[in-house]
Every structure is written in structure tokens, then in C-alpha cells.
Short mmCIF file of C-alpha atoms (C1' of nucleotides) in Angstrom, two decimals:
data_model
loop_
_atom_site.label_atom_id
_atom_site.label_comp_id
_atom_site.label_asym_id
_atom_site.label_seq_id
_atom_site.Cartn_x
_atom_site.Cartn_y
_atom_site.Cartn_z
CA UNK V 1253 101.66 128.42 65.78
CA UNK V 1254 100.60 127.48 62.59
CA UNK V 1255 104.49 126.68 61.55
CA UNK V 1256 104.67 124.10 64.45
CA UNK V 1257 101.56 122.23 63.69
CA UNK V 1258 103.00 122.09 59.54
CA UNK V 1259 105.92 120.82 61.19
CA UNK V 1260 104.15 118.11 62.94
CA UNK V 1261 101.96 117.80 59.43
CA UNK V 1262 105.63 117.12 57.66
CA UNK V 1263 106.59 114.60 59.95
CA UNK V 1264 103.61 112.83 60.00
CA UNK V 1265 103.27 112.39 57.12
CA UNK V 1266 106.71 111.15 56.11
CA UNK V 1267 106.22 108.23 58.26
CA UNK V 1268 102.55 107.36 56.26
CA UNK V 1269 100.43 108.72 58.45
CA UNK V 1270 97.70 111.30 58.52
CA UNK V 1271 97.21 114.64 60.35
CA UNK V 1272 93.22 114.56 60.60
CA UNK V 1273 91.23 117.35 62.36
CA UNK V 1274 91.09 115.22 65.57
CA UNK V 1275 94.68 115.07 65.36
CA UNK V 1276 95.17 118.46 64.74
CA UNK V 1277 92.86 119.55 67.63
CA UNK V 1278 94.80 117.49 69.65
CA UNK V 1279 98.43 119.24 68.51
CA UNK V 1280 96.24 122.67 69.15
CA UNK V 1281 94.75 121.80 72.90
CA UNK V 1282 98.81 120.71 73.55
CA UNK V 1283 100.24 123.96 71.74
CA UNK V 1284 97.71 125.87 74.34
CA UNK V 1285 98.71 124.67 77.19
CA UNK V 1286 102.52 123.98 76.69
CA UNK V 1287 102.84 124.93 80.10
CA UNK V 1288 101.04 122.32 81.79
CA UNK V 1289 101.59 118.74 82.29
CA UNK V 1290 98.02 117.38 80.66
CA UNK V 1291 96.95 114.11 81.62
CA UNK V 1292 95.06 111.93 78.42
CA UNK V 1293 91.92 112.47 80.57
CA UNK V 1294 93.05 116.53 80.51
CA UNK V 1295 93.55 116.69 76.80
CA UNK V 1296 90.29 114.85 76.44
CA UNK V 1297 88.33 117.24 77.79
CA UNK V 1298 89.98 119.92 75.99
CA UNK V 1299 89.77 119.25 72.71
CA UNK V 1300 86.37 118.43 73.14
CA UNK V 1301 85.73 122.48 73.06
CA UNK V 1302 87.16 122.33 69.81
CA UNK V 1303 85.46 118.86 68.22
CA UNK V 1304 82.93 117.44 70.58
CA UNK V 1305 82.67 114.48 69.00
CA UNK V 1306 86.19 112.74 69.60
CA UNK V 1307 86.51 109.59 71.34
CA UNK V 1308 88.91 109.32 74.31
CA UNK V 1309 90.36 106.38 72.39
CA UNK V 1310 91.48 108.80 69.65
CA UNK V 1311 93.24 110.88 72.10
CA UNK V 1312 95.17 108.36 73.43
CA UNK V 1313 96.18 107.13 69.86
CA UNK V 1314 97.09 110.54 69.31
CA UNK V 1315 99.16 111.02 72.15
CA UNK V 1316 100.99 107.44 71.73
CA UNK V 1317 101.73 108.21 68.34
CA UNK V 1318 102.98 112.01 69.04
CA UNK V 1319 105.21 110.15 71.81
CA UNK V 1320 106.64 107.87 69.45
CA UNK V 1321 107.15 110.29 66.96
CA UNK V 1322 109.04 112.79 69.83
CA UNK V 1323 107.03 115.68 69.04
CA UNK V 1324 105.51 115.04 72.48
CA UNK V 1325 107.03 113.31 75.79
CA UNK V 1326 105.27 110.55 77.73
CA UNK V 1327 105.79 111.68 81.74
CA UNK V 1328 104.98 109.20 84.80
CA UNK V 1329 104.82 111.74 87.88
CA UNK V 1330 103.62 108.54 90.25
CA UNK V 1331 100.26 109.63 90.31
CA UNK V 1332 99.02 107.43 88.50
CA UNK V 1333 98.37 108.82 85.21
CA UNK V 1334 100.79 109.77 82.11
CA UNK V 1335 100.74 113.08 81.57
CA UNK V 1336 102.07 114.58 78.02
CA UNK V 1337 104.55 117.53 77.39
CA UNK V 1338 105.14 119.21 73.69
CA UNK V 1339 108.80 118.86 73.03
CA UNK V 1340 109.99 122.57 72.46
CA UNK V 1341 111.74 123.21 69.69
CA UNK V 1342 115.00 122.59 70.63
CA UNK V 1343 115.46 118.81 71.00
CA UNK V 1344 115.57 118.63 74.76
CA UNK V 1345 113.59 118.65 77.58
CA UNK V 1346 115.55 120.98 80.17
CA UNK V 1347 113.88 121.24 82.77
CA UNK V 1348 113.57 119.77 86.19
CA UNK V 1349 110.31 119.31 88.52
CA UNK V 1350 110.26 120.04 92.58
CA UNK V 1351 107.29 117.27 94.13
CA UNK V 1352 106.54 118.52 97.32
CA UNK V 1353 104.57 115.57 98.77
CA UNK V 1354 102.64 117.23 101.49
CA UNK V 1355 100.62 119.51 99.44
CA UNK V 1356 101.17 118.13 95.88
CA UNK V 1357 102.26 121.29 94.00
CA UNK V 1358 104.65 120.98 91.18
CA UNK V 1359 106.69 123.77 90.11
CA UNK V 1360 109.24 123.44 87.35
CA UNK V 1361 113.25 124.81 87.67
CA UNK V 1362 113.97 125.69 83.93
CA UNK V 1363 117.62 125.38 84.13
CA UNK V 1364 119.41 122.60 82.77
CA UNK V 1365 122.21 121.30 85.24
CA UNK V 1366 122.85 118.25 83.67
CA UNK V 1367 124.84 119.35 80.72
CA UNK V 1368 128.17 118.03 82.18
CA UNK V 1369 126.81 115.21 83.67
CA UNK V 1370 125.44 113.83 80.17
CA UNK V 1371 128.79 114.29 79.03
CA UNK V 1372 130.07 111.88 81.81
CA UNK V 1373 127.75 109.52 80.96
CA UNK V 1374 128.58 108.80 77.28
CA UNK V 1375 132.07 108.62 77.75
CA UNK V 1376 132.06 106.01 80.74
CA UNK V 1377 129.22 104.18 80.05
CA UNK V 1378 129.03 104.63 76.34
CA UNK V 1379 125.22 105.73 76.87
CA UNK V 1380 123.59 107.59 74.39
CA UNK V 1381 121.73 110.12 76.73
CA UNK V 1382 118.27 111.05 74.55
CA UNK V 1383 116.85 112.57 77.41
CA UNK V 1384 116.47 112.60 81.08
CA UNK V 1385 114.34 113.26 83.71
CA UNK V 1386 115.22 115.07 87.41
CA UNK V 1387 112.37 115.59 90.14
CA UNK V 1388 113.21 116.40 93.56
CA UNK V 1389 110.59 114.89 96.23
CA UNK V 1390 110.56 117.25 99.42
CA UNK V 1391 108.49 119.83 101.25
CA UNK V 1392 107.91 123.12 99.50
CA UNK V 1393 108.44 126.46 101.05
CA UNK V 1394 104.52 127.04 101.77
CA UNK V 1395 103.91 124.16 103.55
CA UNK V 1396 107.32 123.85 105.71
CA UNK V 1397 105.75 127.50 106.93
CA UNK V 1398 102.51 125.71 107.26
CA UNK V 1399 104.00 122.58 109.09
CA UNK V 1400 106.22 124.63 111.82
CA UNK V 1401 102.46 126.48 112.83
CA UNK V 1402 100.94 123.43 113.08
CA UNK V 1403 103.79 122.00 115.63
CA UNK V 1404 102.91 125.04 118.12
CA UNK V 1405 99.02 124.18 118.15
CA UNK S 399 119.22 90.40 107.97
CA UNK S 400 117.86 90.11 111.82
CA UNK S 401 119.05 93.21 112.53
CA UNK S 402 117.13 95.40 109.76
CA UNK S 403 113.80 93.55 110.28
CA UNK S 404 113.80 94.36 113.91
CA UNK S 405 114.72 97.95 112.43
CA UNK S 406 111.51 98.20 110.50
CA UNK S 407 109.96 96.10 113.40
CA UNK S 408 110.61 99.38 115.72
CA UNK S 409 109.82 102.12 113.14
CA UNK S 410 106.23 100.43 112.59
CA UNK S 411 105.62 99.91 116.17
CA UNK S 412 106.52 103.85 116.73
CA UNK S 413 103.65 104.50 114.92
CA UNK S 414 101.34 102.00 116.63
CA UNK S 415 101.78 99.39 113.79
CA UNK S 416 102.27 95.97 113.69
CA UNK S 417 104.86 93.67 112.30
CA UNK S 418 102.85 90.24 110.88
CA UNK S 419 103.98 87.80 109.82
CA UNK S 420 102.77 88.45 106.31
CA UNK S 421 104.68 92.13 106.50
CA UNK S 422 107.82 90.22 107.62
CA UNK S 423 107.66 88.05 104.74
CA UNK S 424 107.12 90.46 102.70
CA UNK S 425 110.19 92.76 103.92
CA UNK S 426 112.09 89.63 103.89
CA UNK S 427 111.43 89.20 99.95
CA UNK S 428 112.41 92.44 99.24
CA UNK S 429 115.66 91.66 101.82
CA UNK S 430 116.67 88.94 99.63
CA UNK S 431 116.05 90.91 96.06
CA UNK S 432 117.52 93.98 96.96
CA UNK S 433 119.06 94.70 93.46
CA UNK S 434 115.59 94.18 91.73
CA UNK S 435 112.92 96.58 91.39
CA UNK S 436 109.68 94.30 91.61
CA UNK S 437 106.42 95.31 91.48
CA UNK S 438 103.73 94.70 93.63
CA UNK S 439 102.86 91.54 91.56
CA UNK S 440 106.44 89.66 91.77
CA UNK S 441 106.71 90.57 95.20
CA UNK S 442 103.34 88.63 95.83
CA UNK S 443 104.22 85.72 93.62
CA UNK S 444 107.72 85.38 95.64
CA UNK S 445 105.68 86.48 99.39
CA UNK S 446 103.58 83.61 98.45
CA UNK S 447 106.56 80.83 98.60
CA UNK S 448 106.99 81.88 102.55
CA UNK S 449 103.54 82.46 103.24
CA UNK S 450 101.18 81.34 100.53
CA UNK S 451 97.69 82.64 102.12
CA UNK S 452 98.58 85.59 101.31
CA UNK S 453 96.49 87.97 99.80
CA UNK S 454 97.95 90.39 96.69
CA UNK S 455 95.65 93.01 98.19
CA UNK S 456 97.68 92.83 101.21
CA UNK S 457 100.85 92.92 99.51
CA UNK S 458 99.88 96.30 97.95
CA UNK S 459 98.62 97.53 101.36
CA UNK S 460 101.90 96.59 102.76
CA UNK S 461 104.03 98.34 100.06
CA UNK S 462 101.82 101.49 100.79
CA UNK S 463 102.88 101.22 104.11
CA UNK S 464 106.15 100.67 103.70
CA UNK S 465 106.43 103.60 101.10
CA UNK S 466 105.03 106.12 103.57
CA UNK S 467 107.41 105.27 106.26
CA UNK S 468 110.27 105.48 104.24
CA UNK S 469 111.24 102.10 104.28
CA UNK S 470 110.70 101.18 100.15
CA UNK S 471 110.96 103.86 97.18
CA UNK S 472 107.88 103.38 95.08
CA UNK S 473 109.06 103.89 91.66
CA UNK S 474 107.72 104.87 87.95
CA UNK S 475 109.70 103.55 84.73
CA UNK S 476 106.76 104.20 82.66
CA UNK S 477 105.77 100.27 81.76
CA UNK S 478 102.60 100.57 83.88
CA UNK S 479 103.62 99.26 86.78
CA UNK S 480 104.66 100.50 90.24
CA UNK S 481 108.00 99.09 91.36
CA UNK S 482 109.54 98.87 95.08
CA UNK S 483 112.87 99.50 96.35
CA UNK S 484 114.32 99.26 100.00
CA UNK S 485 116.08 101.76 101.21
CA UNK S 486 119.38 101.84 101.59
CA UNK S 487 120.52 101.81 105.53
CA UNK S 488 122.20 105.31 104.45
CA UNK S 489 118.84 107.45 104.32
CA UNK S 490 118.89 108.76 100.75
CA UNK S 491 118.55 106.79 97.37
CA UNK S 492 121.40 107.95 95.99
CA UNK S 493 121.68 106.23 92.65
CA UNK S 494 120.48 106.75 89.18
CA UNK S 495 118.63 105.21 86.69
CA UNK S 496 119.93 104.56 82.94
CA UNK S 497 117.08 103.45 80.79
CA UNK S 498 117.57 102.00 77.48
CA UNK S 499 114.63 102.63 75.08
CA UNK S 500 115.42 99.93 72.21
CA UNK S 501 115.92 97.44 74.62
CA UNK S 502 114.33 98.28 77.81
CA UNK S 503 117.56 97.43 80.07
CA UNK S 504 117.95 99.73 82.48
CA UNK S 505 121.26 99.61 84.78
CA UNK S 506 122.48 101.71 87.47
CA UNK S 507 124.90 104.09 88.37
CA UNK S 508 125.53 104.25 92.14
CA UNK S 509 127.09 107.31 92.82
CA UNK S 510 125.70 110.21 93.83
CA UNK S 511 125.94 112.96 91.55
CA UNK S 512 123.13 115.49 92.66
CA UNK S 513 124.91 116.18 96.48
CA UNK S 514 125.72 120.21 95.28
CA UNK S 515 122.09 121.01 93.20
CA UNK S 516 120.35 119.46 96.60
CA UNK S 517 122.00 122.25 98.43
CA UNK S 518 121.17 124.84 95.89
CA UNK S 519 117.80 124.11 95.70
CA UNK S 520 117.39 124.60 99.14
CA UNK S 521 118.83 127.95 99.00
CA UNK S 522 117.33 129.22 96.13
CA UNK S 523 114.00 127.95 95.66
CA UNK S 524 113.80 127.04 99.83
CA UNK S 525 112.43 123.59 98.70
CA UNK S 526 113.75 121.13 101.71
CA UNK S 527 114.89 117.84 99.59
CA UNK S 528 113.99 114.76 100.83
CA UNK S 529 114.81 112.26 97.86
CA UNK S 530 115.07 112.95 94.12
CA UNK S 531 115.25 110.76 91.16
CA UNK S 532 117.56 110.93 88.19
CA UNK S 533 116.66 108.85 85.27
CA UNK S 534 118.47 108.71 81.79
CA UNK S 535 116.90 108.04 78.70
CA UNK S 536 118.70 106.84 76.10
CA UNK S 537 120.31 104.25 73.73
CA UNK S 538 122.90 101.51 75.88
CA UNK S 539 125.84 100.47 74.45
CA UNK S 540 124.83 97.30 73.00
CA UNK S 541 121.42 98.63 71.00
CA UNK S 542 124.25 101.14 69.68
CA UNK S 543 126.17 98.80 68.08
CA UNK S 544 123.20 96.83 67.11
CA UNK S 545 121.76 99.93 65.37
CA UNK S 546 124.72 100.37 63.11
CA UNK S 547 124.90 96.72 61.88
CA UNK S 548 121.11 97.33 61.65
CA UNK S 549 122.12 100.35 59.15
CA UNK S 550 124.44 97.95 57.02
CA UNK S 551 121.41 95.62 55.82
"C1'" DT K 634 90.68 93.15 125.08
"C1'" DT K 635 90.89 95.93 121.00
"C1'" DA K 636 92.84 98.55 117.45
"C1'" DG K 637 94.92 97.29 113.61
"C1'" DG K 638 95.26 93.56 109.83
"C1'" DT K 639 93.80 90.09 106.61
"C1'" DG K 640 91.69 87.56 102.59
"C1'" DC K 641 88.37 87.68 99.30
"C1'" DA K 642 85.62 89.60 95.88
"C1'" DA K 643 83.85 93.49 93.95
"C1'" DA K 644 84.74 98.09 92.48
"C1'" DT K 645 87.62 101.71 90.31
"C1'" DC K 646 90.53 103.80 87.29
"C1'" DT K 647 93.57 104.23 83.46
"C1'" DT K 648 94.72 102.55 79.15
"C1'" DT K 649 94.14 99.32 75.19
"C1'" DT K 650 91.74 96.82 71.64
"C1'" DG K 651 88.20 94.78 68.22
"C1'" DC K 652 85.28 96.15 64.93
"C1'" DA K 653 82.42 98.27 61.45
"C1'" DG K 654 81.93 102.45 59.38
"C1'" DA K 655 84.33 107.09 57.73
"C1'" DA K 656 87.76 109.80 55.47
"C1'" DA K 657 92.32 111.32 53.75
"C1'" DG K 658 95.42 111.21 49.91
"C1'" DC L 629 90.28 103.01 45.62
"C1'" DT L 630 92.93 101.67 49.57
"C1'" DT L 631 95.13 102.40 53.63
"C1'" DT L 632 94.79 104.74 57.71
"C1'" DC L 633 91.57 106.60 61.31
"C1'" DT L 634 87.71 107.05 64.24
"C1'" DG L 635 84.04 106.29 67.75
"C1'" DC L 636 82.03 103.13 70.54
"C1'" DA L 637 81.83 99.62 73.69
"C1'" DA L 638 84.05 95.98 75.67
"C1'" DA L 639 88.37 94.24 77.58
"C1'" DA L 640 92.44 94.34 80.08
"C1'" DG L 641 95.48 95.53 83.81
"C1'" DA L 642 96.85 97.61 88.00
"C1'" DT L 643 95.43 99.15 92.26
"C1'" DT L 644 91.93 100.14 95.89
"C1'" DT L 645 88.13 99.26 98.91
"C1'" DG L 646 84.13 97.15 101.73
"C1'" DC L 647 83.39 93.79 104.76
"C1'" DA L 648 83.32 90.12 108.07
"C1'" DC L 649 86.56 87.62 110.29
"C1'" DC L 650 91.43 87.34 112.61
"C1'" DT L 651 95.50 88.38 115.63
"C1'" DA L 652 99.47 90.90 117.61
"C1'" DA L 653 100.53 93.45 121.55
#
DNA sequence: TTAGGTGCAAATCTTTTGCAGAAAG
DNA sequence: CTTTCTGCAAAAGATTTGCACCTAA
């Protein structure tokens, strides 16, 4: 763990800037919980465990600049609020989210299926594919069960 | 046009809603900008031409509406604000996004490339797809070849 | 007639910003 | 030292809500 966050030290600090202990609380609370989606509000509360006195300002300036800097990625699930994902090591983010929008569970599929499609895409559109982003909107398994009960009451 | 308003007339009324004449203006707007994705803002500013009473907060409560029937795709590029996309007549969304981040463009591919995952998703992970959303991040053509005259200087 | 809708203004919620003081390099 | 950061509080936006008055069916 401590590799990654001298990683993140390095390339902050090539670009001028500073990894301060808010910062680095911040790169710690995300490190944590790499397998959660944290909102700003999430992280907030947090890393305020680790440093109480942190504004919620700071972790959004954190977050923006982590974003920018792709260490972490900026996600929009339609909720309403931006959550943040730590980039893994490899340079992508393969993974793909199932919505259901009954219950509001998220799980994650962890294959990457896009691979060929990417390919596709920078040959006949000449688009330089950074990243992408696949969610499937439906009706999990749990509450399909749950809705074919409730049609016999 | 006729024919698809007194489509969304029916599907409202099937649910013991009502078609105003602000909602009609309002699915008449998005009628006529069909390739945009507006947000709830342009949509009032352009509602307000037809029916200029109108109040935003019943713009937003009629894009709600809208988006739980099924009629408009409530969408997320990130910038902040919701956007709103009819439906095709065909009932799935079935095109992709490709979102420049230099520039901010973002263009479309219109086919359908997701037809085979849908199916094994509902095999493997018995998640029953109703819509899914396939954005590309990336660099477009142009910002490309902007970038490496950009390098020259 | 009456449930559903509307406009307005106020309230909420997330995110951003101005500023004066603090701290890293 | 000097530039970058930070916390706080205020501001800015987008969206939602309470309410008294309308209106489509």
C-alpha cells in the first residue's frame, strides 16, 4: 500500500503539487475501500476517522485533482452524486455495472467485453478510446423473484 | 408527429394521467429536437416559445414523468446536468455515446453493438435487461490532430 | 365533480469559490 | 521565502417540494 500512495506522491509532485496529510488520508480512505463506489460526501466522512479536522472543500479538491491526474475516476451513476473509483494499476477500468432500478443494488461484472469493440472504434472513427463506461439498467434476480410474489397477492 | 403524441397521450392516460397542454408542448419540443440531448433547462427555455407560462418546475416534473414511463432516457455525461432523450419508437436505446474529453464533442454511433452480452447477462448473472448505456471516453479525431501540432510548438 | 396538475417561491442538496491564515519544499 | 493548500462560510447551480389555485376527463 505504501508503494501506491509513493506512486501517487511521484506524480504529484511532478506536476508542482503537494501530497499533504489531508491528501494522503484521502489516497488512504480510497485505497480502503477500492471496492466501493464512494461518493465526496462518503470519503468525507471517512477520512475524518483519520484527520478530523478536514474540510469537505478539501476533499473535493482532492478528488478533482486525483481525477484529473487519472489516479482516480470521476463516475455519474444518475443518482445524483459523483462517486470516485481508484484506477487499478493497470490503466483501465474493466469493469461493467448491472443497475437494477427497482431495488437499487449495484453489482459489478469484472470482465472486460469490450476489447474488440475498442478496436472497432479507432479504426472507423479514428477515436482514441481512453476509457469507457457499460451499465446495464434492468431488474435483478432478487427482486424479479420478489415481483412475480407480489403479482399473486 | 400526431401520431406519437396521441401515443404518449394513451400510455399516460393508462395510468390515470393527463395529457396538458403544457406536457404536450413539452413532448412536442423534444419531437422537434430529437437529435439533441437537452436538459431540463433548454427544454424550458424552448417549452416557453409554445407556452410561455410555463413553469421550469413543471418542466422537471414532466421529464420525471416522462422518464418513468419510458417515454425519455434521462441521461448523465458528467457536466452536472441531467439530459433527456425520447425514445426511439423501437423500444430500446440502442446507440452509443463517444465522448471527447479535450473538446467535449460527443457524437454517436447508432448501431447496436451490445445485442449478444444482453443475452448473456441474462443467462449468467439472471439480470433481466431493460436498457444499458455504452459511453466512450476518449480523444476524437480532430483534438488528435490538434494535439500533435500542439507537440510541434 | 374531483383527482391530478400548475406556477411560484422557498427549500434542499451537491459542488464550487473567495479569502485569510497555514504549511510544504 | 514563496507557492500551494486548507478550513470556513458563503455562493452557485440543479432539482425538488409545499401550497393554494386550476383544469382535464
Amino acid at each position: 500500500m505504501q508503494a501506491r500512495i509513493d506512486k501517487i506522491k511521484q506524480q504529484l509532485q511532478s506536476q508542482g503539487y503537494k501530497l499533504t496529510s489531508q491528501r494522503e488520508a484521502t489516497v488512504r480512505v480510497l485505497l480502503e475501500n477500492e471496492e466501493d463506489h464512494l461518493s465526496a460526501e462518503d470519503v468525507f466522512m471517512l477520512v475524518k476517522d483519520k484527520a478530523p479536522e478536514i474540510g469537505l472543500a478539501t476533499v473535493y479538491r482532492t478528488l478533482e485533482l486525483l481525477s484529473e491526474m487519472h489516479v482516480v475516476e470521476k463516475m455519474n451513476f444518475g443518482d445524483g452524486v459523483a462517486r470516485y473509483d481508484l484506477r487499478t494499476d493497470s490503466n483501465k477500468h474493466h469493469h461493467h455495472h448491472l443497475i437494477c432500478i427497482k431495488c437499487g443494488s449495484m453489482s459489478e461484472i469484472m470482465d472486460d467485453w469490450l476489447g474488440p469493440l475498442e478496436e472497432r472504434l479507432e479504426k472507423e472513427y479514428r477515436f482514441n478510446v481512453l476509457d469507457h463506461r457499460l451499465d446495464f439498467q434492468g431488474i435483478c434476480a432478487k427482486c424479479q423473484a420478489k415481483e412475480s410474489s407480489d403479482d399473486k397477492s
